[in-house]
XYZ file of C-alpha atoms in Angstrom:
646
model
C 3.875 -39.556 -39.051
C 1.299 -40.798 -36.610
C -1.328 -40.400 -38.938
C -0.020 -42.895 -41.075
C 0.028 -45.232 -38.145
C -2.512 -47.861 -37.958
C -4.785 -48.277 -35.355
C -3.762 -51.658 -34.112
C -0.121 -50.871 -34.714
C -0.830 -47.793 -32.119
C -1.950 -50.836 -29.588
C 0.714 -53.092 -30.126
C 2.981 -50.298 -29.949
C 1.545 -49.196 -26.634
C 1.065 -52.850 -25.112
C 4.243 -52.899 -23.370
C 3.880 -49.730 -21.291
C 0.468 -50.929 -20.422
C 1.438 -54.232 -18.549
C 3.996 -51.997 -17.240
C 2.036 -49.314 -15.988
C -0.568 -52.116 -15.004
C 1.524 -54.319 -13.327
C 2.657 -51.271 -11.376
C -1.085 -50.039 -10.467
C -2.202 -53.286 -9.484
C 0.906 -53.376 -6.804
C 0.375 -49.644 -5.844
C -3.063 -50.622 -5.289
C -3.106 -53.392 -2.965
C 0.106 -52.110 -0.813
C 0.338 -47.642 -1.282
C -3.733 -47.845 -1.396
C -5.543 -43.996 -0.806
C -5.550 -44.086 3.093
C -2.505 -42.170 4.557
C 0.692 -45.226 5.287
C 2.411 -44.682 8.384
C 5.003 -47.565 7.996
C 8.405 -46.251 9.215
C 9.589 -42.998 8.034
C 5.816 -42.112 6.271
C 4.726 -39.766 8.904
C 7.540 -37.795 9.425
C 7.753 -37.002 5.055
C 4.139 -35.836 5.475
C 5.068 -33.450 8.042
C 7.398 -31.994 6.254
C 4.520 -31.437 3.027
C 2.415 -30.323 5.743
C 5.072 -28.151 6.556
C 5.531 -26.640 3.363
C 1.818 -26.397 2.647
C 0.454 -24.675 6.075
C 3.717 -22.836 6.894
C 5.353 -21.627 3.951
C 7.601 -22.968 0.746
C 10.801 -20.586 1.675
C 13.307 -23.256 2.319
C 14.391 -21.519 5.581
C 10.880 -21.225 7.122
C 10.754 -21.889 10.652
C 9.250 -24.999 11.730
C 8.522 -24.334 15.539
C 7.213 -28.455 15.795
C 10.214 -30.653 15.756
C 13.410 -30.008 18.330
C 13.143 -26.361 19.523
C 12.265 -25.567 15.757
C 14.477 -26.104 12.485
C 13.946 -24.892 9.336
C 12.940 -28.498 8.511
C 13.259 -27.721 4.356
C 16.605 -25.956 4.489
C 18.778 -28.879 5.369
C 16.210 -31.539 3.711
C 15.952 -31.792 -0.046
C 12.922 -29.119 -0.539
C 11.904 -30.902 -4.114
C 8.867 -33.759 -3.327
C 7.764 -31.298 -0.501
C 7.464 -28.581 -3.538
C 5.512 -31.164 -5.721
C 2.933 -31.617 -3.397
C 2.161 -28.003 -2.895
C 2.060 -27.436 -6.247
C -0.732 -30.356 -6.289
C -2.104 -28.464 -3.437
C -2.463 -25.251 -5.358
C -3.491 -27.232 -8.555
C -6.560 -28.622 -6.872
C -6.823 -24.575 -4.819
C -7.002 -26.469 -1.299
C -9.834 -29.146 -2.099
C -7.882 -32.021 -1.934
C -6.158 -32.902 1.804
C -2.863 -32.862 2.229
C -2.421 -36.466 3.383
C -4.430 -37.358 -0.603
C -1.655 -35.351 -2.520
C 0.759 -37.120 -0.178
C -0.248 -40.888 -0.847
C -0.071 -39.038 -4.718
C 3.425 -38.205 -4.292
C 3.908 -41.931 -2.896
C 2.143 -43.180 -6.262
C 4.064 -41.215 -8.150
C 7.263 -42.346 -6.855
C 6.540 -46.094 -6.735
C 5.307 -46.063 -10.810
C 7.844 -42.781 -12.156
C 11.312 -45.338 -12.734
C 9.688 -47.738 -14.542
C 7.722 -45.193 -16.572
C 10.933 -42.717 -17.229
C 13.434 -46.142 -18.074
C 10.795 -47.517 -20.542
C 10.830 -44.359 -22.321
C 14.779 -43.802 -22.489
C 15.256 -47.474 -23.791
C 11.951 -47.219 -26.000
C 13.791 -43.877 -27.537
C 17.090 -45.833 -27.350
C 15.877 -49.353 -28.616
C 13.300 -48.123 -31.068
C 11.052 -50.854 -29.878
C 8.716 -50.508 -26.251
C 8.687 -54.766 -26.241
C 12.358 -54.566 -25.852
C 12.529 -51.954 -23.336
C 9.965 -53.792 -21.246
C 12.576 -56.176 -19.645
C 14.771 -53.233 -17.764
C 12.179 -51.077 -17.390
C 10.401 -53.561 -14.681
C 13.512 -54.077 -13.239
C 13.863 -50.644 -12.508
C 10.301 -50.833 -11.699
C 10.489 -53.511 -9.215
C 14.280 -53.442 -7.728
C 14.808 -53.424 -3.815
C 18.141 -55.648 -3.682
C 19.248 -52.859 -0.955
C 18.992 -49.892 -3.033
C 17.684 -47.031 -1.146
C 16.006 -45.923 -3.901
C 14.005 -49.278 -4.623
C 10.492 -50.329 -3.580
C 11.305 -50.758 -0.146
C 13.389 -48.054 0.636
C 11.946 -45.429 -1.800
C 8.134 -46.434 -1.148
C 7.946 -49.034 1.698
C 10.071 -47.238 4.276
C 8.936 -43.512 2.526
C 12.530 -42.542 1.264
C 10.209 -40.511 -1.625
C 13.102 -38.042 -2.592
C 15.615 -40.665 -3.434
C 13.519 -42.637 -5.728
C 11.795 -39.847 -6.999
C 15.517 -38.217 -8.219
C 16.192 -41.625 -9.447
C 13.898 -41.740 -11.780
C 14.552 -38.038 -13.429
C 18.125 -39.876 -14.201
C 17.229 -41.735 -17.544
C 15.268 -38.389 -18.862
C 18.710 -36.760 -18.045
C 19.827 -39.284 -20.564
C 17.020 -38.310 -23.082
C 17.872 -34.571 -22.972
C 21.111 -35.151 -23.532
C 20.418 -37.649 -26.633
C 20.473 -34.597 -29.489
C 23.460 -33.228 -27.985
C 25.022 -37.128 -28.822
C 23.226 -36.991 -32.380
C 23.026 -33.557 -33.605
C 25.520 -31.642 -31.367
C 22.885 -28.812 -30.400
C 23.572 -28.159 -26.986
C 20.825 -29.513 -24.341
C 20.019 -25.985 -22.568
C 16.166 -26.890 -23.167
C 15.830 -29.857 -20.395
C 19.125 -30.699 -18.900
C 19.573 -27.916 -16.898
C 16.014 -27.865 -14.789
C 16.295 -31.907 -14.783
C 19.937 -31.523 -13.087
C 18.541 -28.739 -10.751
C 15.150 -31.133 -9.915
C 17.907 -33.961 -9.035
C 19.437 -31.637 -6.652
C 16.432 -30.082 -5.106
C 14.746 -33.468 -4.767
C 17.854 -35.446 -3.437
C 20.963 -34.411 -4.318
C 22.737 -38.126 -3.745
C 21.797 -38.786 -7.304
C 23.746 -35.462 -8.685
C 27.138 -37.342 -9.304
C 25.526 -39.362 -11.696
C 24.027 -36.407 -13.521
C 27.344 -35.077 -13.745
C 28.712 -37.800 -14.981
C 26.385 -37.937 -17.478
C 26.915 -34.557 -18.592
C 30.792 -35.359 -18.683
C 30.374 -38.036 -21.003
C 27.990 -36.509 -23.166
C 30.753 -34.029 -23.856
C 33.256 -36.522 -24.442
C 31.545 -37.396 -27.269
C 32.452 -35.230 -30.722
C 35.661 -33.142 -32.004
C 34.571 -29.825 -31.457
C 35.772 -31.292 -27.546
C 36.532 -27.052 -26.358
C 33.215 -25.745 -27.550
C 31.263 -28.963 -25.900
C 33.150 -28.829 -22.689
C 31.912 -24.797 -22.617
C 28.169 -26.322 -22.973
C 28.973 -28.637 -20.298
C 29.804 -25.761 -18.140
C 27.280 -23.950 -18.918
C 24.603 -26.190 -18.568
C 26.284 -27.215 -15.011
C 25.901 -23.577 -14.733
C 22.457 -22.790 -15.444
C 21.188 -25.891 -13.041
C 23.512 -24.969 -9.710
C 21.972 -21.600 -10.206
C 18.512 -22.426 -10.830
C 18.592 -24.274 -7.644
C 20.472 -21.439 -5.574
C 17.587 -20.778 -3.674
C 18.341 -23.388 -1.615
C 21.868 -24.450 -2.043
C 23.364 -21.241 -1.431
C 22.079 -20.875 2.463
C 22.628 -24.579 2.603
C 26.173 -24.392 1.820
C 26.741 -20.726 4.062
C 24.733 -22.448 6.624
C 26.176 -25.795 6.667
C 27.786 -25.682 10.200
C 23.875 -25.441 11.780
C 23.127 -28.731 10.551
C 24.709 -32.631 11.049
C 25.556 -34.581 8.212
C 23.386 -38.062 8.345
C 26.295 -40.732 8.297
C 24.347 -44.054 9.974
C 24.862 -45.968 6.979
C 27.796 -47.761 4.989
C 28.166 -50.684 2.004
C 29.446 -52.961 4.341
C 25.673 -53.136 6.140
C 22.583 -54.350 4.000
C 22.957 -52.429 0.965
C 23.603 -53.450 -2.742
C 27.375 -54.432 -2.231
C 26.241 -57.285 0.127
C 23.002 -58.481 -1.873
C 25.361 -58.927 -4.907
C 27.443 -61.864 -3.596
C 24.798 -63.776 -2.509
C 21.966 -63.040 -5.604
C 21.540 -64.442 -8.688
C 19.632 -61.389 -10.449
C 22.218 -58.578 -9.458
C 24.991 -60.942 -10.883
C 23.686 -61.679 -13.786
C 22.830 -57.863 -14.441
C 26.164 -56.946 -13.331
C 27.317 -59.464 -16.424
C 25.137 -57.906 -18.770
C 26.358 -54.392 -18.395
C 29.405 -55.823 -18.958
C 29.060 -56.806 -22.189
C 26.692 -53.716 -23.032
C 29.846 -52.211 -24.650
C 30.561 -54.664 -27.390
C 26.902 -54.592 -28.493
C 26.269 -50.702 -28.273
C 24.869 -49.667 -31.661
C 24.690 -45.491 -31.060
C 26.769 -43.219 -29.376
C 23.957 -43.046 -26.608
C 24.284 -46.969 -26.134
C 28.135 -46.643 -25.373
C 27.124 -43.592 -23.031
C 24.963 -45.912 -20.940
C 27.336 -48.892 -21.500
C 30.156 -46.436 -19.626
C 28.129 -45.070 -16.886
C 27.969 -47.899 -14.549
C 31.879 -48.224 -14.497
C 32.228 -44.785 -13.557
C 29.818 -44.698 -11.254
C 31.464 -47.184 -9.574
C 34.832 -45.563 -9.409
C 32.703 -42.182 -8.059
C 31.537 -44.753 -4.937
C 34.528 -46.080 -4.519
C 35.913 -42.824 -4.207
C 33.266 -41.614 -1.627
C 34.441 -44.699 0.180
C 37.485 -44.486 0.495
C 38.662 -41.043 0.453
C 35.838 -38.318 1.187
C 34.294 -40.239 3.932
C 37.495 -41.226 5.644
C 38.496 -37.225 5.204
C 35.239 -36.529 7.184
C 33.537 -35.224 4.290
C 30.203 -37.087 4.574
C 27.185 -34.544 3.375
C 26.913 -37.458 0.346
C 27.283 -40.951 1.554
C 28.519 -43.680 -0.459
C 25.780 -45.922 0.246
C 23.150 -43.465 -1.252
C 25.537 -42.265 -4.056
C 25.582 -46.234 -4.823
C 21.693 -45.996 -5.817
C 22.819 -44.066 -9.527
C 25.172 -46.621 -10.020
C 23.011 -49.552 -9.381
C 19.960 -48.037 -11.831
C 23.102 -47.529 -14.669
C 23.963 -51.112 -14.383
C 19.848 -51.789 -14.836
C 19.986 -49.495 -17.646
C 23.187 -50.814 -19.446
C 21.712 -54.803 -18.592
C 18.555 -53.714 -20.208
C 20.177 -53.027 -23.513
C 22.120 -55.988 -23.497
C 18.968 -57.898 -23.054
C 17.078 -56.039 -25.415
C 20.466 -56.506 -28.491
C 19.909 -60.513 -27.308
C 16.088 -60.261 -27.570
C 16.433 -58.899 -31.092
C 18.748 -62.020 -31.805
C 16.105 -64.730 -30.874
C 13.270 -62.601 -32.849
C 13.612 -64.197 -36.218
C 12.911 -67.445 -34.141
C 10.268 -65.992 -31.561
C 7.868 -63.082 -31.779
C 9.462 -60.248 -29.942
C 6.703 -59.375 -27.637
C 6.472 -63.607 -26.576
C 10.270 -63.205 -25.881
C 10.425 -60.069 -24.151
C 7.714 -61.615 -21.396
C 9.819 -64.752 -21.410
C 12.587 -62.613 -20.345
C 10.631 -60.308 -17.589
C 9.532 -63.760 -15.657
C 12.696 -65.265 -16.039
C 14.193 -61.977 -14.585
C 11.390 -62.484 -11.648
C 11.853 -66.356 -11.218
C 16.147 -65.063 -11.018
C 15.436 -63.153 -8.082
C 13.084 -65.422 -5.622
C 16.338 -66.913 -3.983
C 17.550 -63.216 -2.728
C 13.857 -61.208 -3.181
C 15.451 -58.672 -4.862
C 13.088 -57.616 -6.796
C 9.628 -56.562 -5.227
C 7.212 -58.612 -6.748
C 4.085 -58.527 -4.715
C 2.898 -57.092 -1.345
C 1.182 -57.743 1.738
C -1.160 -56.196 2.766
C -0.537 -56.331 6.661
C 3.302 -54.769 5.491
C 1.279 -51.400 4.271
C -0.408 -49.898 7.666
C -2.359 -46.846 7.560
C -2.846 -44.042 9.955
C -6.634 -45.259 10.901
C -5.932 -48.561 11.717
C -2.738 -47.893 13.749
C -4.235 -45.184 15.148
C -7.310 -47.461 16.434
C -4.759 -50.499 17.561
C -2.256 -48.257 19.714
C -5.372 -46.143 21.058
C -3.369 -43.179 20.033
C -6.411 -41.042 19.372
C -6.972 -41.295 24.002
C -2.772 -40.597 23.990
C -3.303 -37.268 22.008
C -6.450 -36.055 23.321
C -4.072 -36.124 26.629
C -1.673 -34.286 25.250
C -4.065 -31.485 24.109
C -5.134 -30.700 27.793
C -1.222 -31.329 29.217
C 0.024 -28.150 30.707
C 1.869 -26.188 28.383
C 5.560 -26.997 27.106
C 7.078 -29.645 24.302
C 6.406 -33.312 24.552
C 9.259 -35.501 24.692
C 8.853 -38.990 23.557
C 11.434 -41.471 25.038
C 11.592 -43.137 21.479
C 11.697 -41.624 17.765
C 9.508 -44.567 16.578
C 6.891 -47.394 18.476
C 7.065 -50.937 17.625
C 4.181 -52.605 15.199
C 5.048 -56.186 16.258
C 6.371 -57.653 19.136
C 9.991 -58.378 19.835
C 12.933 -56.930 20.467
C 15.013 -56.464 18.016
C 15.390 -52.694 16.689
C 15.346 -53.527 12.855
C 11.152 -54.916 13.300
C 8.314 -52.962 11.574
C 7.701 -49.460 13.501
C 6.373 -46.195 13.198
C 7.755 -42.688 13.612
C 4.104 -42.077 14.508
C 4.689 -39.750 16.830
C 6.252 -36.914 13.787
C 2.918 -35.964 13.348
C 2.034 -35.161 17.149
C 2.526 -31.102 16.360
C -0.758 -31.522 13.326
C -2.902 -32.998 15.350
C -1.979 -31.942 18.939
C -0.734 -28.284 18.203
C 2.020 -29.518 20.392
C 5.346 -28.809 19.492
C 7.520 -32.422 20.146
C 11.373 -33.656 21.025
C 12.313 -36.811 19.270
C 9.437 -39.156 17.986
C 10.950 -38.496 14.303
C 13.173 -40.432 11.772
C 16.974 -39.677 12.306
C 17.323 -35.941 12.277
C 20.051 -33.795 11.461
C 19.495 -30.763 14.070
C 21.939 -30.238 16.272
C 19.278 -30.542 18.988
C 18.712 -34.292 17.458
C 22.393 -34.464 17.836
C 22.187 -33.420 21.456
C 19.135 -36.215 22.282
C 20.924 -38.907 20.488
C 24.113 -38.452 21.634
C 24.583 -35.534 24.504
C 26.823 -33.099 22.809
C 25.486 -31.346 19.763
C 28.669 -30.628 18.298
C 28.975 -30.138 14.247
C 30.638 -34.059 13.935
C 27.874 -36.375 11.656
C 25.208 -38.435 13.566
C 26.977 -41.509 13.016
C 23.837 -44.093 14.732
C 20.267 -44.748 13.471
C 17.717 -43.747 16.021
C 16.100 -46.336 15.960
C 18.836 -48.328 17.459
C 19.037 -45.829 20.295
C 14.790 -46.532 21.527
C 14.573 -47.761 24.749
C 18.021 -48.372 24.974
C 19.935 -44.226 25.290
C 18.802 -40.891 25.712
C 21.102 -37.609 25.723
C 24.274 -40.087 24.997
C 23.234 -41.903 28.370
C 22.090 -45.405 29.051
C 18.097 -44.831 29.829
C 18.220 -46.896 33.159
C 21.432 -44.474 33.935
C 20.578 -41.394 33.392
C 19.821 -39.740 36.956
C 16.880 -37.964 37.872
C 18.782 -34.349 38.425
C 20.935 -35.093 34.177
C 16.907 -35.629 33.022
C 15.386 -32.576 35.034
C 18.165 -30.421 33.871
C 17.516 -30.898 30.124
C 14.474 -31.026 30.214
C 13.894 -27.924 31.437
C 16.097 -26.537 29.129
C 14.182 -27.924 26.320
C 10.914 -26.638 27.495
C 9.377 -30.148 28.344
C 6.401 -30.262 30.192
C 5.355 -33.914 29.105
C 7.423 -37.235 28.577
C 5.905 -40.176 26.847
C 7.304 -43.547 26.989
C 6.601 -47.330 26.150
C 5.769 -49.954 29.229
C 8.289 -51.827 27.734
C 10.536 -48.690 28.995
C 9.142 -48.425 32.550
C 12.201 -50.349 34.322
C 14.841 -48.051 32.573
C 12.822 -44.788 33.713
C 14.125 -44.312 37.458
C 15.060 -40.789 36.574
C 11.571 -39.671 36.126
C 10.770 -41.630 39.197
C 12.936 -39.589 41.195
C 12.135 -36.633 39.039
C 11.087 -33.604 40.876
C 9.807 -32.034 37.985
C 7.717 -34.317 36.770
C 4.872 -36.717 38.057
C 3.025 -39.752 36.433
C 0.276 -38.517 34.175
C -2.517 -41.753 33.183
C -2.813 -42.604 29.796
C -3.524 -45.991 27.681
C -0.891 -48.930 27.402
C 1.337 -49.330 25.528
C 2.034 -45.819 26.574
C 3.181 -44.749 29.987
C 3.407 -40.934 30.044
C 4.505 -38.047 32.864
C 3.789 -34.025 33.374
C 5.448 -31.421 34.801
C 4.193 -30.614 38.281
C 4.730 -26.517 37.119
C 4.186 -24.926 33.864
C 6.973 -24.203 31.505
C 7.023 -21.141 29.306
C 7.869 -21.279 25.512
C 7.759 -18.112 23.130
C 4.336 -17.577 22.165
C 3.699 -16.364 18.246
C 2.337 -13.052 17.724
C 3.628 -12.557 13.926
C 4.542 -15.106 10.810
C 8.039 -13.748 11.702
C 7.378 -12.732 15.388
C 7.661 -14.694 18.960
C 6.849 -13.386 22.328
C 8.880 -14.435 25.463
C 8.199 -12.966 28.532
C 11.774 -13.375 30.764
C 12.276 -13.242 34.740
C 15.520 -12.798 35.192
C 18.396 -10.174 35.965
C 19.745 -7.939 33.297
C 22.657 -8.392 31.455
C 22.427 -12.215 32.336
C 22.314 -14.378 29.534
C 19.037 -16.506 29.733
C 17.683 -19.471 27.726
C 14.924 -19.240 25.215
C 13.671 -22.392 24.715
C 14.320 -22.052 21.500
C 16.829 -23.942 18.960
C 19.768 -21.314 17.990
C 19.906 -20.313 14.151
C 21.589 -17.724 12.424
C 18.127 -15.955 11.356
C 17.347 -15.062 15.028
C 17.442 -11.634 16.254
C 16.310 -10.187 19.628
C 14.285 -7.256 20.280
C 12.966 -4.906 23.565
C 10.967 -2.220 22.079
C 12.464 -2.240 19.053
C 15.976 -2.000 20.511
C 18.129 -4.804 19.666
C 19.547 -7.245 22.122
C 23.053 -9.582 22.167
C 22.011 -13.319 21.419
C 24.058 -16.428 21.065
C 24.138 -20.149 20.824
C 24.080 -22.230 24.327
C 26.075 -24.767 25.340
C 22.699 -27.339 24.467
C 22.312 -25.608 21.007
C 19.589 -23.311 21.644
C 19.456 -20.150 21.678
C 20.207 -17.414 24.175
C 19.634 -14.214 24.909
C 20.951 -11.249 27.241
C 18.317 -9.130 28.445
C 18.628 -5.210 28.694
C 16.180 -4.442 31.761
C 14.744 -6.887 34.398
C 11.656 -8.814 33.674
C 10.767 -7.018 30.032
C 9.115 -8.781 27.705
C 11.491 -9.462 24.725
C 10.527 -9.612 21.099
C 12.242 -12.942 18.623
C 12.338 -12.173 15.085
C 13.347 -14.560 12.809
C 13.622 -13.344 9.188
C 15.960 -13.953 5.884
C 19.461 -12.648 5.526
C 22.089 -12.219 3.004
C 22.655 -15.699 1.659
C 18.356 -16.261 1.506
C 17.806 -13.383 -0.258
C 20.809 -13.579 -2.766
C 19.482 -17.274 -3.384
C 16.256 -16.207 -4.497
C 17.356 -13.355 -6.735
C 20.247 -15.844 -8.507
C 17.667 -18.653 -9.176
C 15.067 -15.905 -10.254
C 17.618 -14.406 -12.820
C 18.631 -18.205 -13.913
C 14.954 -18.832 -14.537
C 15.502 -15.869 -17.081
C 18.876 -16.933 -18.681
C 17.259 -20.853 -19.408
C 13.868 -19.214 -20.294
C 16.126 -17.109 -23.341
C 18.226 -20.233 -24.016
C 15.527 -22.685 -24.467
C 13.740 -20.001 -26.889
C 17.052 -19.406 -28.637
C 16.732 -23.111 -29.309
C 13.584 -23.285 -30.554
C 13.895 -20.692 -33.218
C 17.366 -22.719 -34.064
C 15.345 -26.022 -34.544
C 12.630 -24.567 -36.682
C 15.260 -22.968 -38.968
């Protein structure tokens, strides 16, 4: 076929994608850049690749760095954090981890323009009239998590990466719509890369599953490839969802959001572009053409009654683990998807009248010029909205803060604030930093806070003072300067902040000046004394040492106790499941403490006891199901093959 294919038909052909892909490097360029970003939640998704790459790729590896330690990729989608090791290994070390991470931040920004183009280029027949949604889905913000600002500007990576694996869900499931062989070659490790890389987008893969096999008479056999290919991708991805789900209760379910705040429910009374695409997916059903057409024409209608559901009945019901106002993300890239073949149906209209290349630009910058009034779409940065680690690092004198921290006495660091302020002003929304996330990589100092909202329970204990299983319900970043441990900062009391403090193992506390007149508790502080570093930073140290476990083993911590047998003492550690407690081999009780660490009842006085932290049960089943999954698609997809070429 393609060698009866002129060359200048390959290059019209081609010309679309390559303003597309274009466009989209020319953005990348002058906002992502090469130079590690830092802007909001950037720092703390590179600590988690650094995580994966320096400590391990087991999703319940021990992170001793953030709050008393977490196993930061157990109860975090594991998936970009996977991709970037891979790109580690792929390059065997050479290339730093902060280049494959501004990668991964490239890849995210260009992948749902690229993977749209090609479903409605499949779907459409022609890459000129796929052009039009594809840089919609390219360039929409409009309140979608997973759009430029969210997804790539704030560093939600996972969201918009799992976004964009939603219209090759589509594709795989295209010959199943056609042909009626069964898609056991793609669908089921695209469903199981949804849910590893953000599983907020795996309604919509199941719905599009579900109405794939709607579609036919033989409606028994293709509802027993559904199930089978829903199957195949829970189990492929067992080796993190089964201790996820058996460990649920050791985690807090992220709730901060709803549609009623800034999200694509409130941009679409006010803008002219979501409207209008809204309208177009409406009619997408009267002009569908293939069986695939009416599948997209459906989805954004039931994705809508899946949000509304969400909503209204598993949120109020306390089930929260998949919020409606991420779920909403799916539906708003099906309505894209569904407008862009109603455009493209119209587009073929006007072409007797108007080449359709001429017509299908026409239609991209009237699509731009429809959403100035709202910005909806993201149609070119600033600079100055893009900062790097170098240059913030210079500004804030950060580089005189950490070298303190490297000679502090030993203990955690607790920063006063998850995130510090870029601009002046007051208000909690402005441009910040969770800066400080990255304190552990180039300190060596583990750290308390200074992250994005986290769903420890020892988060849950700093944000809000208990750290009971109920969701975490308020955005951190609403809580700087302003709380601490559920308190008002200028009223919590000296002997409240000494107390938990020690129990966390703090031996340094780093606040804003901005923070100075709420900090009469470390004023009064017997533990702790002013220590002198650089504005904007005001910082204090504890006047004794504090003792942490110290790592002898991948698996093994130290902890020398002083205390009375049969007592039960604090660790200084965050409580898990996975911990077990040793004194010459001989175990010893441990529980959780009333903070959320863990504890520990010692057999003999002052005897140096032995944490191990290792796999159990659920871990080890996980791995084994996904590993004999891997083997059951691996004989499908062949089985396939041999099918096709026959």
């Amino acid at each position: 076929m393609l060698g009866n294919v002129r060359p200048h038909q390959i290059v019209v052909r081609l010309a679309p994608l390559a303003l597309l892909v274009g466009y989209g490097i020319a953005f990348a360029s002058s906002s992502i850049g090469f130079r590690l970003l830092v802007f909001d939640d950037h720092p703390g998704q590179f600590y988690r690749l650094w995580h994966a790459v320096t400590l391990g790729v087991a999703p319940w590896r021990w992170d001793p760095g953030w709050w008393m330690g977490y196993p930061e990729l157990q109860f975090y989608p594991p998936g970009v954090a996977w991709i970037g090791t891979l790109l580690h290994v792929a390059s065997f070390g050479r290339l730093p981890v902060d280049t494959n991470y501004q990668m991964l931040v490239w890849l995210a920004y260009l992948a749902p323009g690229i993977t749209c183009h090609a479903l409605l280029t499949r779907l459409l027949g022609s890459s000129w009239l796929a052009l039009p949604g594809a840089f919609v889905a390219l360039t929409l913000s409009a309140g979608v998590a997973s759009g430029v600002e969210g997804g790539v500007h704030i560093g939600m990576l996972a969201a918009r990466l799992a976004w964009a694996l939603l219209p090759l869900l589509v594709l795989a499931v295209s010959d199943w719509l056609h042909s009626g062989r069964a898609p056991f070659g793609f669908a089921p490790p695209l469903i199981a890369a949804i849910t590893l890389i953000h599983p907020a987008h795996l309604p919509a893969a199941v719905i599009v599953i579900i109405l794939a096999a709607a579609h036919g008479a033989t409606i028994r056999r293709r509802v027993a490839e559904a199930a089978i290919v829903l199957g195949l991708a829970g189990a492929l991805t067992a080796v993190w969802t089964l201790p996820l789900v058996t460990r649920l209760h050791e985690t807090r379910a992220l709730a901060w959001g709803s549609l009623t705040t800034d999200g694509p429910l409130v941009h679409l009374v006010r803008d002219p572009l979501l409207i209008a695409l809204v309208a177009f997916a409406g009619v997408a059903i009267r002009l569908a053409r293939s069986s695939l057409e009416v599948l997209l024409a459906r989805l954004p209608w039931l994705m809508a009654i899946v949000v509304a559901a969400d909503a209204l009945i598993a949120e109020p019901l306390g089930i929260r683990w998949l919020p409606a106002d991420r779920v909403i993300d799916s539906a708003a890239l099906a309505v894209v998807l569904a407008a862009g073949v109603t455009l493209a149906r119209l587009l073929a209209m006007a072409a007797p009248r108007a080449p359709v290349g001429i017509s299908s630009i026409a239609c991209v910058i009237g699509l731009a010029l429809l959403s100035l009034p709202a910005g909806s779409l993201a149609l070119w940065p600033r600079a100055v909205d893009w900062p790097v680690l170098d240059d913030t690092r210079r500004g804030m004198q950060l580089s005189t803060m950490w070298s303190k921290l490297v000679v502090a006495p030993p203990g955690r660091v607790l920063f006063v604030r998850s995130s510090v302020p870029l601009v002046y002003g007051t208000a909690w929304y402005r441009p910040h930093s969770h800066i400080m996330a990255i304190t552990p990589i180039v300190t060596g100092r583990p750290i308390i806070n200074g992250t994005f909202t986290h769903p420890s329970p020892i988060a849950a204990l700093v944000y809000r003072g208990p750290s009971g299983r109920g969701p975490i319900t308020e955005l951190v970043e609403r809580l700087d300067g302003r709380s601490l441990f559920g308190q008002p900062l200028a009223q919590l009391d000296a002997v409240t902040f000494d107390r938990y403090a020690d129990r966390l193992g703090v031996s340094v506390i780093v606040a804003l000046e901005d923070d100075v007149p709420s900090l009469s508790a470390l004023h009064d502080s017997r533990l702790f004394a002013p220590l002198p570093v650089t504005p904007p930073f005001v910082a204090f140290t504890r006047r004794a040492p504090v003792q942490l476990p110290r790592q002898v083993a991948p698996d093994r911590w130290r902890l020398e106790v002083k205390g009375s047998a049969d007592r039960w003492l604090p660790t200084r550690v965050a409580y898990y499941p996975l911990w077990r407690a040793e004194d010459e081999g001989r175990p010893l009780p441990v529980r959780r403490g009333e903070l959320g660490d863990l504890e520990v009842r010692p057999a003999r006085d002052a005897a140096p006891i032995t944490l191990v932290y290792r796999p159990a049960v659920p871990e080890i089943v996980g791995v084994v199901l996904s590993g004999l999954a891997l083997i059951v698609w691996a004989a499908l997809l062949d089985r396939s093959r041999l099918r096709a070429r026959s």
